[in-house]
Tab-separated table of C-alpha atoms in Angstrom:
chain	number	residue	atom	x	y	z
A	1	MET	CA	-79.859	-16.539	26.915
A	2	ILE	CA	-77.820	-14.433	24.481
A	3	ALA	CA	-76.808	-17.543	22.513
A	4	ARG	CA	-80.450	-18.550	22.228
A	5	LEU	CA	-81.397	-15.082	20.980
A	6	VAL	CA	-78.618	-15.090	18.394
A	7	ALA	CA	-79.661	-18.549	17.197
A	8	SER	CA	-83.256	-17.355	16.868
A	9	LEU	CA	-82.165	-14.355	14.812
A	10	ILE	CA	-80.098	-16.539	12.517
A	11	ILE	CA	-83.010	-18.923	11.989
A	12	GLY	CA	-85.272	-15.960	11.247
A	13	GLU	CA	-82.863	-14.524	8.702
A	14	ARG	CA	-82.508	-17.877	6.990
A	15	MET	CA	-86.283	-18.280	6.807
A	16	VAL	CA	-86.732	-14.796	5.306
A	17	ALA	CA	-84.141	-15.700	2.668
A	18	ARG	CA	-86.011	-18.949	2.021
A	19	LEU	CA	-89.317	-17.130	1.629
A	20	ALA	CA	-87.720	-14.615	-0.716
A	21	ARG	CA	-86.885	-17.488	-3.072
A	22	ASN	CA	-90.366	-19.010	-2.823
A	23	THR	CA	-92.492	-18.216	-5.888
A	24	ASP	CA	-95.708	-18.874	-3.929
A	25	ILE	CA	-94.832	-16.094	-1.489
A	26	ALA	CA	-94.256	-13.732	-4.416
A	27	ALA	CA	-97.631	-14.753	-5.845
A	28	LEU	CA	-99.334	-14.120	-2.481
A	29	ILE	CA	-97.789	-10.668	-2.254
A	30	GLU	CA	-99.116	-9.834	-5.724
A	31	ALA	CA	-102.547	-11.275	-4.915
A	32	GLY	CA	-102.676	-9.248	-1.712
A	33	ARG	CA	-101.972	-6.003	-3.537
A	34	ASP	CA	-104.586	-6.789	-6.163
A	35	ALA	CA	-107.189	-7.765	-3.550
A	36	SER	CA	-106.579	-4.496	-1.729
A	37	SER	CA	-106.948	-2.459	-4.925
A	38	ARG	CA	-110.256	-4.203	-5.681
A	39	GLY	CA	-111.658	-3.546	-2.200
A	40	LEU	CA	-111.793	-7.233	-1.287
A	41	VAL	CA	-110.107	-6.323	1.999
A	42	LEU	CA	-110.014	-3.098	3.992
A	43	ALA	CA	-107.048	-1.932	6.061
A	44	SER	CA	-105.415	-4.916	7.778
A	45	ALA	CA	-108.361	-7.292	7.361
A	46	GLY	CA	-107.896	-10.694	5.736
A	47	ASN	CA	-105.066	-13.221	5.779
A	48	MET	CA	-103.362	-15.603	3.358
A	49	SER	CA	-101.036	-18.561	3.626
A	50	VAL	CA	-99.100	-21.137	1.625
A	51	ARG	CA	-97.932	-24.576	2.557
A	52	LEU	CA	-94.155	-24.990	2.804
A	53	ALA	CA	-91.981	-28.084	2.970
A	54	ASP	CA	-91.282	-29.981	6.210
A	55	GLY	CA	-94.818	-29.589	7.551
A	56	LEU	CA	-94.611	-25.791	7.799
A	57	PHE	CA	-96.821	-23.038	6.433
A	58	ALA	CA	-96.276	-19.306	5.983
A	59	ILE	CA	-99.116	-16.943	6.913
A	60	THR	CA	-99.478	-13.179	6.763
A	61	GLY	CA	-98.781	-11.423	10.031
A	62	SER	CA	-101.137	-9.749	12.461
A	63	GLY	CA	-102.068	-6.192	11.484
A	64	VAL	CA	-100.415	-6.428	8.059
A	65	TRP	CA	-101.961	-4.426	5.228
A	66	PHE	CA	-102.269	-6.377	1.979
A	67	ASP	CA	-100.995	-3.524	-0.174
A	68	GLU	CA	-97.790	-3.333	1.901
A	69	LEU	CA	-96.811	-7.024	1.939
A	70	THR	CA	-93.155	-8.050	1.746
A	71	VAL	CA	-91.372	-11.329	2.503
A	72	GLU	CA	-90.905	-10.003	6.040
A	73	SER	CA	-94.696	-9.736	6.508
A	74	PHE	CA	-95.062	-13.489	7.075
A	75	ALA	CA	-94.910	-15.808	10.056
A	76	VAL	CA	-93.908	-19.445	9.728
A	77	LEU	CA	-95.798	-22.024	11.787
A	78	ASP	CA	-95.699	-25.803	11.959
A	79	ALA	CA	-98.595	-28.238	11.617
A	80	ALA	CA	-99.332	-27.978	15.348
A	81	GLY	CA	-99.536	-24.181	15.175
A	82	ARG	CA	-96.188	-23.545	16.875
A	83	HIS	CA	-94.470	-20.329	15.805
A	84	HIS	CA	-91.114	-20.987	14.149
A	85	SER	CA	-90.056	-17.597	12.817
A	86	GLY	CA	-91.194	-14.263	11.487
A	87	VAL	CA	-93.716	-11.758	12.747
A	88	GLN	CA	-96.698	-12.428	14.981
A	89	PRO	CA	-99.109	-14.524	12.898
A	90	SER	CA	-102.614	-13.459	11.951
A	91	SER	CA	-105.214	-14.116	14.630
A	92	GLU	CA	-106.836	-16.503	12.134
A	93	TRP	CA	-103.863	-18.900	12.069
A	94	LYS	CA	-105.999	-21.697	13.528
A	95	LEU	CA	-108.277	-21.566	10.503
A	96	HIS	CA	-105.318	-22.112	8.162
A	97	GLN	CA	-103.834	-24.815	10.353
A	98	ARG	CA	-107.122	-26.752	10.455
A	99	VAL	CA	-107.597	-26.471	6.694
A	100	TYR	CA	-104.131	-27.804	5.888
A	101	ALA	CA	-104.715	-30.716	8.255
A	102	ALA	CA	-108.098	-31.527	6.696
A	103	ARG	CA	-107.093	-30.977	3.075
A	104	PRO	CA	-103.676	-32.435	2.151
A	105	ASP	CA	-104.362	-31.438	-1.470
A	106	VAL	CA	-104.491	-27.738	-0.547
A	107	ASN	CA	-101.352	-25.599	-0.792
A	108	CYS	CA	-102.904	-22.143	-0.413
A	109	VAL	CA	-105.592	-20.638	1.836
A	110	ILE	CA	-106.938	-17.132	1.220
A	111	HIS	CA	-109.345	-15.383	3.589
A	112	LEU	CA	-110.852	-12.118	2.329
A	113	HIS	CA	-113.774	-9.826	3.166
A	114	PRO	CA	-115.634	-9.407	-0.164
A	115	GLN	CA	-118.534	-7.073	0.520
A	116	THR	CA	-121.234	-8.387	-1.813
A	117	ALA	CA	-120.591	-12.079	-1.158
A	118	THR	CA	-120.447	-11.528	2.600
A	119	LEU	CA	-123.662	-9.498	2.569
A	120	LEU	CA	-125.596	-12.143	0.629
A	121	ALA	CA	-124.383	-14.926	2.917
A	122	THR	CA	-125.284	-12.902	5.991
A	123	LEU	CA	-128.794	-12.244	4.657
A	124	GLY	CA	-129.255	-15.914	3.819
A	125	CYS	CA	-129.353	-15.323	0.046
A	126	GLU	CA	-127.874	-18.046	-2.134
A	127	ILE	CA	-125.118	-16.949	-4.489
A	128	ARG	CA	-125.899	-18.307	-7.944
A	129	LEU	CA	-123.316	-19.595	-10.391
A	130	LEU	CA	-124.289	-17.874	-13.628
A	131	THR	CA	-121.285	-18.100	-15.938
A	132	LEU	CA	-118.895	-20.764	-17.173
A	133	ASP	CA	-116.138	-19.215	-15.022
A	134	HIS	CA	-118.321	-19.407	-11.915
A	135	ALA	CA	-119.156	-23.047	-12.548
A	136	SER	CA	-115.588	-23.978	-13.467
A	137	TYR	CA	-113.690	-22.271	-10.674
A	138	LEU	CA	-116.212	-22.370	-7.829
A	139	GLY	CA	-118.225	-25.528	-8.430
A	140	SER	CA	-120.078	-25.163	-5.134
A	141	ILE	CA	-120.104	-22.755	-2.215
A	142	GLY	CA	-120.281	-23.676	1.452
A	143	VAL	CA	-121.623	-21.409	4.205
A	144	SER	CA	-120.679	-21.354	7.878
A	145	GLU	CA	-122.432	-19.624	10.750
A	146	PHE	CA	-120.829	-16.747	12.624
A	147	PHE	CA	-118.181	-17.520	15.214
A	148	ASP	CA	-115.727	-15.188	16.897
A	149	ASN	CA	-112.656	-14.169	14.946
A	150	GLY	CA	-109.690	-16.462	15.644
A	151	SER	CA	-111.737	-18.976	17.599
A	152	ASP	CA	-111.485	-22.746	17.495
A	153	GLU	CA	-115.181	-22.859	16.603
A	154	LEU	CA	-114.644	-20.719	13.507
A	155	ALA	CA	-111.586	-22.676	12.399
A	156	ASP	CA	-113.343	-26.022	12.844
A	157	ALA	CA	-116.548	-24.875	11.114
A	158	VAL	CA	-114.730	-23.544	8.058
A	159	ALA	CA	-112.467	-26.593	7.814
A	160	ALA	CA	-115.540	-28.832	7.968
A	161	GLN	CA	-117.215	-26.913	5.125
A	162	LEU	CA	-114.033	-27.083	3.078
A	163	GLY	CA	-114.240	-30.839	3.232
A	164	ALA	CA	-116.974	-30.575	0.589
A	165	HIS	CA	-116.228	-27.205	-1.068
A	166	ASN	CA	-113.295	-25.078	-2.176
A	167	CYS	CA	-115.078	-21.831	-1.283
A	168	VAL	CA	-116.777	-21.058	2.016
A	169	LEU	CA	-118.676	-17.954	3.056
A	170	MET	CA	-118.572	-17.012	6.724
A	171	LYS	CA	-121.692	-15.121	7.780
A	172	HIS	CA	-121.058	-11.580	9.075
A	173	HIS	CA	-117.363	-12.044	8.313
A	174	GLY	CA	-115.969	-12.936	4.874
A	175	CYS	CA	-114.880	-15.872	2.765
A	176	THR	CA	-112.184	-18.535	2.698
A	177	VAL	CA	-111.028	-20.121	-0.550
A	178	VAL	CA	-108.484	-22.881	-1.103
A	179	ALA	CA	-106.599	-24.485	-3.984
A	180	ASP	CA	-103.437	-26.323	-4.882
A	181	THR	CA	-101.904	-23.072	-6.186
A	182	VAL	CA	-102.023	-19.413	-5.195
A	183	GLU	CA	-103.266	-18.473	-8.651
A	184	MET	CA	-106.239	-20.835	-8.493
A	185	ALA	CA	-107.163	-19.843	-4.936
A	186	TYR	CA	-107.192	-16.161	-5.859
A	187	ARG	CA	-109.064	-16.908	-9.093
A	188	ARG	CA	-111.744	-18.561	-6.982
A	189	ALA	CA	-111.936	-15.543	-4.681
A	190	LEU	CA	-112.425	-13.222	-7.645
A	191	ASN	CA	-115.111	-15.428	-9.175
A	192	LEU	CA	-116.905	-15.726	-5.837
A	193	GLU	CA	-117.374	-11.964	-5.620
A	194	SER	CA	-118.266	-11.837	-9.332
A	195	ALA	CA	-120.978	-14.448	-8.806
A	196	ALA	CA	-122.311	-12.483	-5.833
A	197	GLN	CA	-122.451	-9.236	-7.786
A	198	MET	CA	-124.182	-10.908	-10.732
A	199	THR	CA	-126.661	-12.542	-8.352
A	200	VAL	CA	-127.596	-9.109	-7.011
A	201	THR	CA	-127.975	-7.736	-10.541
A	202	ALA	CA	-130.168	-10.680	-11.550
A	203	LEU	CA	-132.398	-10.103	-8.521
A	204	GLN	CA	-132.665	-6.405	-9.358
A	205	LEU	CA	-133.803	-7.386	-12.858
A	206	GLY	CA	-136.472	-9.623	-11.344
A	207	ASP	CA	-134.801	-12.962	-12.043
A	208	GLU	CA	-134.768	-15.442	-9.168
A	209	ASN	CA	-134.079	-18.733	-10.919
A	210	THR	CA	-131.443	-18.575	-13.656
A	211	VAL	CA	-128.241	-20.534	-13.019
A	212	PHE	CA	-125.495	-21.965	-15.202
A	213	PRO	CA	-126.859	-24.907	-17.246
A	214	VAL	CA	-125.472	-28.162	-15.882
A	215	VAL	CA	-125.345	-30.106	-19.142
A	216	ARG	CA	-121.833	-31.422	-18.478
A	217	ARG	CA	-119.053	-30.912	-16.010
A	218	ALA	CA	-118.000	-27.309	-16.467
A	219	THR	CA	-114.382	-26.910	-17.502
A	220	HIS	CA	-112.465	-23.876	-18.586
A	221	ALA	CA	-109.847	-23.717	-21.334
């Protein structure tokens, strides 16, 4: 029993050291602090993860505040969802696990609670892509119905939507964005809320139709 506990502690310490050297973890920590400062999450809401080698992924822990993230704020799980080391994982770990299984091209999953985007999705209002950045980074936006937090139904519904999109809005809940890098995933999250805010402004000005002109595939320098 004691030997098993000591072995577990050693494995945990080695994993923390490994995460400390991982540039994606550092990028997630920075993204979390920025998201918190922008009000894209409140308190301990939201969760983020990155794919690691050997079929593992690191996800923010349960009850962790984004503006207080450190390398010790993460749990490491395998592709089957088994806990390998670190803190207790976020209750939304199934969502991340399902996404990595469905999207081998994805290396980062970010789940936030952007207020404007979530409100529009909940009210059934389409978020319009109005700028080159919106068209380039978002492309299209999926929407999933409401399911209980941490449930298999929620994880499966979001993963299914992410088969066709890189950004998904979850009614009454938040959003999930994915990409091959942390930077791109967070860029998409920022542009999603920007598109939502501009959609509201356009509606306030009486415009219900304007969208980004699709004259070619939108690309950004």
